[in-house]
mmCIF file of C-alpha atoms in Angstrom:
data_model
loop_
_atom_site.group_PDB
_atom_site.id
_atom_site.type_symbol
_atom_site.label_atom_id
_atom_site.label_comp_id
_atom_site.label_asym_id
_atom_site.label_seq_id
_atom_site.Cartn_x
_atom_site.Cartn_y
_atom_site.Cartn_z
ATOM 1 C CA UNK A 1 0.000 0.000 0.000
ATOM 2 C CA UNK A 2 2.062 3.013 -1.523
ATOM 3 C CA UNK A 3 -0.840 5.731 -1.914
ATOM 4 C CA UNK A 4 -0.565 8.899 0.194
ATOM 5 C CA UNK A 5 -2.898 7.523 2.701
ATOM 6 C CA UNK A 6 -2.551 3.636 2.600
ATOM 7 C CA UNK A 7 -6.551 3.645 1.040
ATOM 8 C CA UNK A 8 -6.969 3.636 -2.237
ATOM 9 C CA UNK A 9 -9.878 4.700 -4.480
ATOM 10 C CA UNK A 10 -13.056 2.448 -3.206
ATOM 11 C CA UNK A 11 -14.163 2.348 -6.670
ATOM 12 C CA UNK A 12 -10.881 0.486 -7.395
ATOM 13 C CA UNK A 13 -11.173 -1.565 -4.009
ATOM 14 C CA UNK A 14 -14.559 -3.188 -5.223
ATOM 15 C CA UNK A 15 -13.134 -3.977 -8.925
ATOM 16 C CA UNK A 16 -10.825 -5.897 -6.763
ATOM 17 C CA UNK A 17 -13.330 -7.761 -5.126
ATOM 18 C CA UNK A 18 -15.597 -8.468 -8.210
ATOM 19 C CA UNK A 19 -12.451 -10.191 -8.993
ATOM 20 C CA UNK A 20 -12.032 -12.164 -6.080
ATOM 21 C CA UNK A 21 -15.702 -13.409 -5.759
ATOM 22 C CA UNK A 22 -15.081 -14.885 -8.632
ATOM 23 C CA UNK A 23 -12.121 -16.662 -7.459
ATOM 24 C CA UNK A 24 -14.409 -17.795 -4.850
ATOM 25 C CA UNK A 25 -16.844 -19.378 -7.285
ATOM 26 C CA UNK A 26 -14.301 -20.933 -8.162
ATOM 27 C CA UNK A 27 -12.782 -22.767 -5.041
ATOM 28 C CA UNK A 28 -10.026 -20.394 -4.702
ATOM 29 C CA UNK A 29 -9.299 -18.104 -2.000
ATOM 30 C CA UNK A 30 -6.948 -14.988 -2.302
ATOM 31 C CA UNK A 31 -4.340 -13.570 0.508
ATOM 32 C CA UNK A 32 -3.074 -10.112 0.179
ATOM 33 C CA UNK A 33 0.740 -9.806 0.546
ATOM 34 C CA UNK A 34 1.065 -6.711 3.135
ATOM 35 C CA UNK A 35 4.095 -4.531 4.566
ATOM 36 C CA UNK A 36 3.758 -3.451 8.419
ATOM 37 C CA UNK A 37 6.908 -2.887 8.989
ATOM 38 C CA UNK A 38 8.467 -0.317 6.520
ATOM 39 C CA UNK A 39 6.648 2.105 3.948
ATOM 40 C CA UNK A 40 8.529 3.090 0.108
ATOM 41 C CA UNK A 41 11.965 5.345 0.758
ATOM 42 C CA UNK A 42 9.970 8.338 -0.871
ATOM 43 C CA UNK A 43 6.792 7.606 0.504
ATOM 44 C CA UNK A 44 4.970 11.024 1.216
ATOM 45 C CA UNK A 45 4.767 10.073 4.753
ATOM 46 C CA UNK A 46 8.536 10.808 5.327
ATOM 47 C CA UNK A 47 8.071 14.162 4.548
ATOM 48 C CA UNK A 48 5.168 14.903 6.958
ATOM 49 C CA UNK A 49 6.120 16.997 9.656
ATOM 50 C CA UNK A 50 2.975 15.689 11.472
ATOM 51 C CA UNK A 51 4.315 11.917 11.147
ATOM 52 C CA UNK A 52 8.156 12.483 12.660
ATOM 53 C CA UNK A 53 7.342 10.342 15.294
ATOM 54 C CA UNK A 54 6.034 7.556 12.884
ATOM 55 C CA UNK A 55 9.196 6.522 12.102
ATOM 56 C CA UNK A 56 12.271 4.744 13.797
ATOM 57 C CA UNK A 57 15.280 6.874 13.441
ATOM 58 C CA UNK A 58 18.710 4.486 14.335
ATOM 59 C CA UNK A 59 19.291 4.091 10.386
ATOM 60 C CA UNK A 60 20.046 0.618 8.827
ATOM 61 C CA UNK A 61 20.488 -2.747 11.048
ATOM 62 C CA UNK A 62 24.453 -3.635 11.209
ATOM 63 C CA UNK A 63 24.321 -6.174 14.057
ATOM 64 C CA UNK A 64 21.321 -9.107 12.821
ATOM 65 C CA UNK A 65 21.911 -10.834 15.884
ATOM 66 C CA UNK A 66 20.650 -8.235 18.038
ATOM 67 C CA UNK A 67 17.188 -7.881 19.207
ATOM 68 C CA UNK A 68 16.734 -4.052 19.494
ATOM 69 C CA UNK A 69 18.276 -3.567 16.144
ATOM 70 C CA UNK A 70 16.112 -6.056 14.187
ATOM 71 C CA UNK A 71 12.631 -4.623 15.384
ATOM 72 C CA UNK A 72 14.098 -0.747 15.306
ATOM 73 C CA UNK A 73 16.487 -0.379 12.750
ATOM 74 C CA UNK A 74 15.910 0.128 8.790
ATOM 75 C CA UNK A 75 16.204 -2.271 6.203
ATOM 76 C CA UNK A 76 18.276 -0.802 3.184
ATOM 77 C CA UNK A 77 16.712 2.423 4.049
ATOM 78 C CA UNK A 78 13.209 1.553 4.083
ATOM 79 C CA UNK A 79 12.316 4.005 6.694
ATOM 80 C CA UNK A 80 10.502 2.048 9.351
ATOM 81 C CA UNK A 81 7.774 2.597 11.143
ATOM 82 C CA UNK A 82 6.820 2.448 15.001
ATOM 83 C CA UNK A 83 4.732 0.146 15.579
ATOM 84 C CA UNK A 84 4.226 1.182 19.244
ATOM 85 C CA UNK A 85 2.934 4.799 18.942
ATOM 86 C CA UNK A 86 -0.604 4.784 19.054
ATOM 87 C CA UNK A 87 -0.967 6.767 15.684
ATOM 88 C CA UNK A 88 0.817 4.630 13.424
ATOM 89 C CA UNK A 89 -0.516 1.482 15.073
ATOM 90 C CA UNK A 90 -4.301 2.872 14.404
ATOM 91 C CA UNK A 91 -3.114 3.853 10.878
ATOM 92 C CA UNK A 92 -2.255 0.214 9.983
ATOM 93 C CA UNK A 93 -5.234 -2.169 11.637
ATOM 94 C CA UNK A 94 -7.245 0.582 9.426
ATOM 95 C CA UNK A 95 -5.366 -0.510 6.505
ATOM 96 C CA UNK A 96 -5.417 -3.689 6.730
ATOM 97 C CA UNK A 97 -9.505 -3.698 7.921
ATOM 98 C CA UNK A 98 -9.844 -1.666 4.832
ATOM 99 C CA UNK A 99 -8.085 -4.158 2.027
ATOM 100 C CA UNK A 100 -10.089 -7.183 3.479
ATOM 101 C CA UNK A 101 -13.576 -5.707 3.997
ATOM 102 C CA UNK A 102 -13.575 -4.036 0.511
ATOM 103 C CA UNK A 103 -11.982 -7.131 -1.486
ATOM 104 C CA UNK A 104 -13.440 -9.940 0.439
ATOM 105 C CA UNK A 105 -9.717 -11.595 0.644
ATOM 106 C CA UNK A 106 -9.350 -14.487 3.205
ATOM 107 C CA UNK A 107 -6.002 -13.488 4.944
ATOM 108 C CA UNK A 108 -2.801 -11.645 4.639
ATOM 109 C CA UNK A 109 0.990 -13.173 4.385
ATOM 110 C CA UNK A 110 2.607 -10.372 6.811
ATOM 111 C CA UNK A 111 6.243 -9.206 5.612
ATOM 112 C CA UNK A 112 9.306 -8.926 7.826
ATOM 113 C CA UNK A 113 7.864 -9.995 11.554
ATOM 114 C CA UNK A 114 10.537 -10.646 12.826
ATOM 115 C CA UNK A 115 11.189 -6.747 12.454
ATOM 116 C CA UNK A 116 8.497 -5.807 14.306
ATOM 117 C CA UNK A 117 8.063 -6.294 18.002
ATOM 118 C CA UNK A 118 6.021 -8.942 19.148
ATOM 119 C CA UNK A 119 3.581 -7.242 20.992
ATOM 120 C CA UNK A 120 2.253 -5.854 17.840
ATOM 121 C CA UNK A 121 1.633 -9.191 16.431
ATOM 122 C CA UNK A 122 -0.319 -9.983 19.266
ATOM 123 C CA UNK A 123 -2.823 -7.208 19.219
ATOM 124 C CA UNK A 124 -2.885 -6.730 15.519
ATOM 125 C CA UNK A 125 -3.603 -10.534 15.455
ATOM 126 C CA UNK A 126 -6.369 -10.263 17.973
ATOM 127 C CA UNK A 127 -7.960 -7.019 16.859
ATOM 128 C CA UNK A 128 -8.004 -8.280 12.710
ATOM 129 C CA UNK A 129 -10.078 -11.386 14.405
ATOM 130 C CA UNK A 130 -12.521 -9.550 16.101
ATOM 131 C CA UNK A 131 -13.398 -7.943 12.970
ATOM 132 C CA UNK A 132 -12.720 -10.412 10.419
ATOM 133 C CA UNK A 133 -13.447 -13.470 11.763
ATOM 134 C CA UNK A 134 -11.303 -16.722 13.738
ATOM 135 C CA UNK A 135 -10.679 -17.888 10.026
ATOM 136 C CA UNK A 136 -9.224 -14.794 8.623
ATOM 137 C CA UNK A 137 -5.425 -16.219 7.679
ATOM 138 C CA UNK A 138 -2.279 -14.643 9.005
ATOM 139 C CA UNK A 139 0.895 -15.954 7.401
ATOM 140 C CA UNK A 140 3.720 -14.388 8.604
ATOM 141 C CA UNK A 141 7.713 -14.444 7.470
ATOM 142 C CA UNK A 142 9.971 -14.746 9.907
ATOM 143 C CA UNK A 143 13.497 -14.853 8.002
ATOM 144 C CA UNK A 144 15.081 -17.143 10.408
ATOM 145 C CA UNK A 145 16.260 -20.539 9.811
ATOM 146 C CA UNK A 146 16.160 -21.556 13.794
ATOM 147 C CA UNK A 147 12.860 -23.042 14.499
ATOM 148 C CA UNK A 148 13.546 -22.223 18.191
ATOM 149 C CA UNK A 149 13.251 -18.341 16.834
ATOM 150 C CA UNK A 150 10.628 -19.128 14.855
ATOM 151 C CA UNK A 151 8.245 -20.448 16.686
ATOM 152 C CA UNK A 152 7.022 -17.722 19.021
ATOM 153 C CA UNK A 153 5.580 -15.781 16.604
ATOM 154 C CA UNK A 154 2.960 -18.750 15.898
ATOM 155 C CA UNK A 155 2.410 -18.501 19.668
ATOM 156 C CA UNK A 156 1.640 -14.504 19.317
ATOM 157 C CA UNK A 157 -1.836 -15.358 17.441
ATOM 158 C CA UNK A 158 -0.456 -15.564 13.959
ATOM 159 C CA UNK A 159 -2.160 -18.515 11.887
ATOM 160 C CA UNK A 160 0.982 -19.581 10.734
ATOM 161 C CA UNK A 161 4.255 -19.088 9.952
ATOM 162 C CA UNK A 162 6.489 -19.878 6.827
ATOM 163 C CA UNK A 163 8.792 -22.358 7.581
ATOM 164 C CA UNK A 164 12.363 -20.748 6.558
ATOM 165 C CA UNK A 165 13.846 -23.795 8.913
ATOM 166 C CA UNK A 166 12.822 -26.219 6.613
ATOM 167 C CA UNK A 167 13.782 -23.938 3.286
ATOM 168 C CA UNK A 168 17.267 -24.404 4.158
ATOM 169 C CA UNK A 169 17.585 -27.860 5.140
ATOM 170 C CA UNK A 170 15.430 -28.312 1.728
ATOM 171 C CA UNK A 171 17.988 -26.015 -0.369
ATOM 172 C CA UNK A 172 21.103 -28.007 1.368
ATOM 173 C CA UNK A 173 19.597 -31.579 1.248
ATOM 174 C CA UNK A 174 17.854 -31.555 -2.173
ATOM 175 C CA UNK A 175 20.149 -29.033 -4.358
ATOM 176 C CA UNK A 176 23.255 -29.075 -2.665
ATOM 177 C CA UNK A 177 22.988 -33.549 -1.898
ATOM 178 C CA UNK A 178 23.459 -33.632 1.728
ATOM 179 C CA UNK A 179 22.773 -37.057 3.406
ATOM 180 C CA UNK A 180 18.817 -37.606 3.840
ATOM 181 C CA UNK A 181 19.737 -37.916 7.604
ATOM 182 C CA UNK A 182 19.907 -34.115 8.143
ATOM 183 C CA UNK A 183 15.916 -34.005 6.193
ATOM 184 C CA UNK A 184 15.106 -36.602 8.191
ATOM 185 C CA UNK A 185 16.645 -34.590 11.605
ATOM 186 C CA UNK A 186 15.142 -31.810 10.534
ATOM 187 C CA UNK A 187 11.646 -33.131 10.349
ATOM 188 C CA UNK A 188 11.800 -35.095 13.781
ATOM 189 C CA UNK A 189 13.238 -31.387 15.612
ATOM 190 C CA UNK A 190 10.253 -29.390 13.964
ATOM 191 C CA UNK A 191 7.481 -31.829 14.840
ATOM 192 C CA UNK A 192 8.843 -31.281 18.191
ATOM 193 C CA UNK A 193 9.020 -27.250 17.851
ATOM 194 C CA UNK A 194 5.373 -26.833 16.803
ATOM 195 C CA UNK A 195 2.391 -27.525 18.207
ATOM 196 C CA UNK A 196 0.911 -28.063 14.835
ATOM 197 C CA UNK A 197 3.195 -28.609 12.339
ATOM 198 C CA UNK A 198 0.992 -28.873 9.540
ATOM 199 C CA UNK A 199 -0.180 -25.113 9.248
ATOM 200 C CA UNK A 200 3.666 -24.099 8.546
ATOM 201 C CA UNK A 201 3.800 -23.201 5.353
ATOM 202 C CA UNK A 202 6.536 -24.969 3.258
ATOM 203 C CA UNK A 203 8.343 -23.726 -0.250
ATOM 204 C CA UNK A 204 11.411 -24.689 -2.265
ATOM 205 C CA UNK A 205 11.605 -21.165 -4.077
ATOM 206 C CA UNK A 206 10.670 -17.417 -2.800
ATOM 207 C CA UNK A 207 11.939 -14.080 -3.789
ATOM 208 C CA UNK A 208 14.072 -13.802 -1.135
ATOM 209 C CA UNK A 209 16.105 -16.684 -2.203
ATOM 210 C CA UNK A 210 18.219 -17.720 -5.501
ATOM 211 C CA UNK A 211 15.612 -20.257 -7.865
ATOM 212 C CA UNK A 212 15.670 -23.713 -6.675
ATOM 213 C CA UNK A 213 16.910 -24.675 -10.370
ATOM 214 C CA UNK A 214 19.791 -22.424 -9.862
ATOM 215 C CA UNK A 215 21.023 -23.393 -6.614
ATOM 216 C CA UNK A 216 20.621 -27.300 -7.772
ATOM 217 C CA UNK A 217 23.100 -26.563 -10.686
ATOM 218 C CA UNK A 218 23.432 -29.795 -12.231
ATOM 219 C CA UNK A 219 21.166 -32.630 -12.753
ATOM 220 C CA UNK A 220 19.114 -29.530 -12.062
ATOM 221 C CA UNK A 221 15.855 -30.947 -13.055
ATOM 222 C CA UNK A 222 15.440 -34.161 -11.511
ATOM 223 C CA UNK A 223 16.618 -32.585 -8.218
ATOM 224 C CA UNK A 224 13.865 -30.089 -8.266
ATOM 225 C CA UNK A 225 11.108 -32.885 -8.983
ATOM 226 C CA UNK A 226 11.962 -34.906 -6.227
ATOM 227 C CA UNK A 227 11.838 -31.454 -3.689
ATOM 228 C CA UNK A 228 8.704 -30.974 -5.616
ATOM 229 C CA UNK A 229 7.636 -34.601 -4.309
ATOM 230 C CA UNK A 230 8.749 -33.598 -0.873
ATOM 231 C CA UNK A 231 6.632 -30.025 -0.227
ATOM 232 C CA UNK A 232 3.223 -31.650 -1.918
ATOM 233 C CA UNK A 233 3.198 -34.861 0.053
ATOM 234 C CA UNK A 234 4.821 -33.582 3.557
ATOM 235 C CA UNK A 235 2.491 -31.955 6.584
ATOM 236 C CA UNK A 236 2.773 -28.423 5.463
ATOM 237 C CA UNK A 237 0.864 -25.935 3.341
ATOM 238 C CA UNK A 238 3.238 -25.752 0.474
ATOM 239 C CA UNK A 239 3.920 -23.078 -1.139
ATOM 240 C CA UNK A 240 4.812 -22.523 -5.143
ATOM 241 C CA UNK A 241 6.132 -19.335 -6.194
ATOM 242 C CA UNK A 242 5.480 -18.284 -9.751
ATOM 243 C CA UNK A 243 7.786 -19.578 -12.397
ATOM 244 C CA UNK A 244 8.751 -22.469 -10.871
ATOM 245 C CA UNK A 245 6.452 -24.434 -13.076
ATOM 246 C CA UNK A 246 8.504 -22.522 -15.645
ATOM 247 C CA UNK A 247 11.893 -23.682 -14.283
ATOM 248 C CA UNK A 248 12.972 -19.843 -14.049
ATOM 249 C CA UNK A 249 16.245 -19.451 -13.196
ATOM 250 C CA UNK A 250 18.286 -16.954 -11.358
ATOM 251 C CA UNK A 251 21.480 -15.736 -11.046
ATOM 252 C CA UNK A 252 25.014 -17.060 -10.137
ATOM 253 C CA UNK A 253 24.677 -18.425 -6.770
ATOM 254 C CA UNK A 254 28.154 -17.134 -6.765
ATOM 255 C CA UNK A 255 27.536 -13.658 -7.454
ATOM 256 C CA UNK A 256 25.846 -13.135 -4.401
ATOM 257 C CA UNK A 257 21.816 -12.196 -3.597
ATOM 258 C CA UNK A 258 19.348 -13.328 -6.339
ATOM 259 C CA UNK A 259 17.628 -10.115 -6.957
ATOM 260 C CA UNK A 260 16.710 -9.059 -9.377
ATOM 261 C CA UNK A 261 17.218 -12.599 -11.228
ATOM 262 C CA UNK A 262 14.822 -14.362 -9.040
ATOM 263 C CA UNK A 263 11.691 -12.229 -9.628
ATOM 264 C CA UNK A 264 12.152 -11.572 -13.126
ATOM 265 C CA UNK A 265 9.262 -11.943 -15.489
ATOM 266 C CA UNK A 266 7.041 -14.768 -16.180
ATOM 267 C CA UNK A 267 7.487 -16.729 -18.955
ATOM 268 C CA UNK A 268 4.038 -18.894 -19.604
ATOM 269 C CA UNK A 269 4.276 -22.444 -21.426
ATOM 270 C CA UNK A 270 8.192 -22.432 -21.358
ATOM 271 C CA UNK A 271 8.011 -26.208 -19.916
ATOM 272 C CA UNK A 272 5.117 -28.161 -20.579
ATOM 273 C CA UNK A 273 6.500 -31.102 -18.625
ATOM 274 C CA UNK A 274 7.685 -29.321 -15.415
ATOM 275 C CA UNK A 275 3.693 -27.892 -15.232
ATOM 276 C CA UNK A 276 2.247 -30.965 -15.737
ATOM 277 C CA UNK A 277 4.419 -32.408 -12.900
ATOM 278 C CA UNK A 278 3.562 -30.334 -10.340
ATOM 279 C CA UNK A 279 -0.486 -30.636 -11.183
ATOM 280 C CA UNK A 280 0.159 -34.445 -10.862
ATOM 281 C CA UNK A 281 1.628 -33.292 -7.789
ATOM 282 C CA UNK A 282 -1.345 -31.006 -6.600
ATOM 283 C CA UNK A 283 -3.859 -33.560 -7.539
ATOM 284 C CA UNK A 284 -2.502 -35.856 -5.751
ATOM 285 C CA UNK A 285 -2.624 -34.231 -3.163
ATOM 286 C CA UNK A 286 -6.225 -32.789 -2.979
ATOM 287 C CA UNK A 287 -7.459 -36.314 -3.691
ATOM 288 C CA UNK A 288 -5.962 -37.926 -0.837
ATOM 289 C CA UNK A 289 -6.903 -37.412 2.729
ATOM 290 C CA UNK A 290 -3.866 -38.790 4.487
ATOM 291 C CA UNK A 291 -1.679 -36.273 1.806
ATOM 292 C CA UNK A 292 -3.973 -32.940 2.853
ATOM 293 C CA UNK A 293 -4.804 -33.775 6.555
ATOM 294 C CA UNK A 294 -2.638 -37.056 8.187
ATOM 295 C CA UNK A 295 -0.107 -37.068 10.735
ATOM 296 C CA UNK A 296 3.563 -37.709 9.530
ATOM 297 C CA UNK A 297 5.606 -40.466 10.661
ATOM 298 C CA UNK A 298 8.944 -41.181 9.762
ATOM 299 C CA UNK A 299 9.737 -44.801 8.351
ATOM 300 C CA UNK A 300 12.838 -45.125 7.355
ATOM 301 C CA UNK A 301 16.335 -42.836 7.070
ATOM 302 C CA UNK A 302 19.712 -43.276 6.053
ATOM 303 C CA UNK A 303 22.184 -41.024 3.692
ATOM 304 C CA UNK A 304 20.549 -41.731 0.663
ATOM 305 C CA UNK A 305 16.790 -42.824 1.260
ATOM 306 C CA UNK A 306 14.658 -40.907 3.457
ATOM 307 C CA UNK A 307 10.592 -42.914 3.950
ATOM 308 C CA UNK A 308 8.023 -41.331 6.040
ATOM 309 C CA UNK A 309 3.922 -42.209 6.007
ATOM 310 C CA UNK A 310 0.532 -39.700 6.046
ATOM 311 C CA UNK A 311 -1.942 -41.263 8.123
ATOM 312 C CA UNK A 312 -5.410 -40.150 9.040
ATOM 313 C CA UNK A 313 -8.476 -42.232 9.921
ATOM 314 C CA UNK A 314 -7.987 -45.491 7.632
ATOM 315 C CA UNK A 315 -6.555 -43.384 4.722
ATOM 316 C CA UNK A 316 -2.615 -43.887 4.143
ATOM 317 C CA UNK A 317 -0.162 -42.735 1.904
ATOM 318 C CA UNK A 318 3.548 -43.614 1.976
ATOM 319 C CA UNK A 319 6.489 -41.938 0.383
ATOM 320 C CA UNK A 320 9.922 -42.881 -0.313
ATOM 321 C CA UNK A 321 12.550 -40.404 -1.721
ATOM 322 C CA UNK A 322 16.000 -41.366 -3.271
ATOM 323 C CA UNK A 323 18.628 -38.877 -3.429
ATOM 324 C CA UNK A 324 20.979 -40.491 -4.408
ATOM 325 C CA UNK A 325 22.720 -40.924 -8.194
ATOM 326 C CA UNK A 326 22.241 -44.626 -8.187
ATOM 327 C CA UNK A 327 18.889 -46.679 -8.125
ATOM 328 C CA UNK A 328 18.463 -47.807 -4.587
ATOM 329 C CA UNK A 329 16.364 -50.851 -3.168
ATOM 330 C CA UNK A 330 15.264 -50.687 0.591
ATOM 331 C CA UNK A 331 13.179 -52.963 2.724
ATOM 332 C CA UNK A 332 10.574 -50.380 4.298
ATOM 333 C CA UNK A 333 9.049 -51.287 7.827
ATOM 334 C CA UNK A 334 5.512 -50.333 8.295
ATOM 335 C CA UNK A 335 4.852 -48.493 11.086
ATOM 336 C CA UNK A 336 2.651 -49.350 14.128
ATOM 337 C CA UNK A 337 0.463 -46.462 12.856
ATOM 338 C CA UNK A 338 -0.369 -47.623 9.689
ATOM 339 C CA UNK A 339 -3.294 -50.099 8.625
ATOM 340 C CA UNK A 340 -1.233 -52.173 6.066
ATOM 341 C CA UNK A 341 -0.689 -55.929 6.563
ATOM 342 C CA UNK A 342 0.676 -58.516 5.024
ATOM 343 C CA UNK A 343 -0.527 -59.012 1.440
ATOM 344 C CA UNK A 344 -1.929 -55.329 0.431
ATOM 345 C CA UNK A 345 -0.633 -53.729 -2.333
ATOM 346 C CA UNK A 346 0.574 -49.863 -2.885
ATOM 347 C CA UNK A 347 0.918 -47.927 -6.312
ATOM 348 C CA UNK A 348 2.592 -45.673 -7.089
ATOM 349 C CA UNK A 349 0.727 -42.197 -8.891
ATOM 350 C CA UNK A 350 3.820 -40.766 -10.765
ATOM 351 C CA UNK A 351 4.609 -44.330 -12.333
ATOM 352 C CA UNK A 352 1.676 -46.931 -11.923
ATOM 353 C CA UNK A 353 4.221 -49.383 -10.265
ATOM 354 C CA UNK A 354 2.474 -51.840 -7.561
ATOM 355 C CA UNK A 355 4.473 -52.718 -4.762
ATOM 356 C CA UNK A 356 3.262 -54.961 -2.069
ATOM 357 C CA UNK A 357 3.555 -55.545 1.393
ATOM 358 C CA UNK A 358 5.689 -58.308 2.703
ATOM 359 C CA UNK A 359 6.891 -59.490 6.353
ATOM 360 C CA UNK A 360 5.900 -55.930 7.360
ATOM 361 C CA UNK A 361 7.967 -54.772 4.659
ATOM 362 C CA UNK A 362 7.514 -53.001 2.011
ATOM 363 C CA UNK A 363 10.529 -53.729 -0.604
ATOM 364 C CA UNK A 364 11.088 -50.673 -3.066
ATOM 365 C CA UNK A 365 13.648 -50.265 -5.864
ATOM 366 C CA UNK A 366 13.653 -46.627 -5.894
ATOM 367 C CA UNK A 367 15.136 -44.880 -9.322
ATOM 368 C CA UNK A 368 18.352 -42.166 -8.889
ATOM 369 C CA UNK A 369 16.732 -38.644 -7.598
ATOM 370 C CA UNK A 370 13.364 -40.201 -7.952
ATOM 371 C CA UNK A 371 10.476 -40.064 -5.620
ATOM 372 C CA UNK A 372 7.849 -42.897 -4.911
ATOM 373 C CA UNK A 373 4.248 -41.929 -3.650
ATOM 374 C CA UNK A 374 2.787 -44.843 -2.853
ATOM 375 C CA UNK A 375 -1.401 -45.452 -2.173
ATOM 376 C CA UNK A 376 -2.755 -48.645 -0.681
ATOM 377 C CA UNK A 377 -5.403 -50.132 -3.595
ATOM 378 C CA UNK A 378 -7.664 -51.351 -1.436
ATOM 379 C CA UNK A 379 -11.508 -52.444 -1.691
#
């Protein structure tokens, strides 16, 4: 919200929501992506002389590791607001009141929280609900990759939280071919962490970040299919960021920060097969219970292979995921969770390969980099 006054023309407000409705009627529901924590560097506010005090004043953050810094200083000059004046606080529950009541949008994914103090979260959180509703999504970034700094903010009354932890164990495990073992430690340390794991939300790519196909370098694609795997069948609300149906790429991991590389424009159709992938992928997912709403459990771990289940009620779904750059056969234990016995078969939706279950076992040749999502065929 760059305008003078954070409200735009209501006339323009409304064409918004006619468009949104229709997303509704559709299935589909919209989340605005909103600033709280900063305005423009030449927003008109800055030269107010009735909004000096809107405005933290200790210039950029040097020290990232300190506390007072993070929620007070500026990031690359964005001047930045203060939250705790009264004013400015007002000024931006108005704003955000405004956007959802004239559009009709379902939520908001909240920019930089961690550089705001927490206390702001909590009211802003709690005020948005009394007018909006309990369902009203908050999604906020917190760019940490601690889980143990993280997960606070969830406590503060924020719906959820995008899970930067699990970005970087992604971007080192599935790009970079680190052992399965640190995935698998990941997972076991976050279900731990949160109290409800499954309202994180999860990505492989984000403008923040160099592409996922950049990063992976090499053997590029098949890497980024079986990450792709991972997100859409783990116990998190992925995430896709545009173009990586495309297979964008980005800049030089070398040369530094992505930008601008990593939100340059769209490019619609460039690859067929990478789109039709992840729609398997989503399918698969909204067709499933035990992919959209089960529990995870690990079943299996070691450098290269990394097996967990989905379970709710009596639906299942099991995936294994090879990392390796050899085929790979492994003798799967079913867990004490799971409904499978002896005798039931499991395909597989990418491939159509049946596999079935054996002495509690469930023996799998896995392909190099290749993921198996396997659904019991029963009844």
């Amino acid at each position: 919200f760059q305008a003078e006054d954070g409200i735009r023309d209501a006339q323009e407000s409304r064409g918004l929501g006619d468009v949104y409705k229709r997303q509704h009627e559709r299935g589909m529901k919209v989340i605005f992506d909103i600033p709280l924590n900063h305005v423009a560097w030449e927003h008109p506010f800055t030269k107010d002389p009735s909004k000096k005090d809107w405005f933290h004043k200790i210039g950029d953050i040097k020290d990232w590791n300190d506390p007072y810094q993070l929620e007070n200083g500026s990031i690359s000059g964005l001047p930045d607001l203060a939250q705790e004046n009264p004013e400015v606080y007002k000024y931006l529950l108005d704003v955000c009141k405004f956007w959802a009541k004239e559009t009709g949008i379902d939520g908001y994914r909240l920019d930089a929280v961690i550089h705001v103090n927490r206390e702001f979260w909590k009211k802003l959180s709690d005020d948005l609900r009394k007018e909006l509703g309990p369902d009203f999504l908050l999604l906020g970034e917190v760019f940490h990759g601690d889980p143990k700094r993280i997960h606070p903010y969830q406590t503060d009354g924020l719906t959820s939280i995008m899970d930067m932890s699990l970005y970087f164990t992604i971007a080192e495990v599935f790009a970079h071919d680190y052992s399965m073992r640190v995935l698998a430690d990941r997972m076991h340390e976050l279900e731990a962490t949160f109290e409800d794991p499954s309202i994180m939300g999860a990505f492989i790519d984000n403008h923040d970040f160099h592409r996922f196909i950049t990063l992976a370098g090499n053997n590029g694609r098949e890497k980024m299919k079986l990450a792709l795997a991972f997100l859409l069948t783990v116990n998190r609300m992925p995430i896709i960021y545009y173009g990586t149906e495309a297979t964008l790429d980005g800049t030089d991991p070398q040369l530094g920060h992505g930008d601008p590389e990593n939100r340059k424009m769209m490019q619609f159709g460039k690859d067929p097969d990478m789109e039709q992938y992840i729609k398997t992928l989503i399918a698969t997912r909204n067709n499933n219970e035990a992919l959209k709403n089960g529990t995870f459990a690990e079943m299996y771990r070691d450098d290269q292979v990394f097996a967990y289940a989905r379970v709710y009620r009596d639906k299942e779904a099991v995936i294994i995921l090879n990392n390796s750059y050899q085929d790979q056969t492994r003798e799967v234990p079913i867990i004490t969770e799971s409904s499978l016995k002896n005798g039931d078969k499991l395909k597989d939706v990418l491939t159509g390969r049946e596999f079935t279950v054996i002495d509690g076992r469930i023996k799998a040749n896995i392909h190099r980099k290749q993921p198996l999502i396997l659904i019991p065929e029963k009844g």
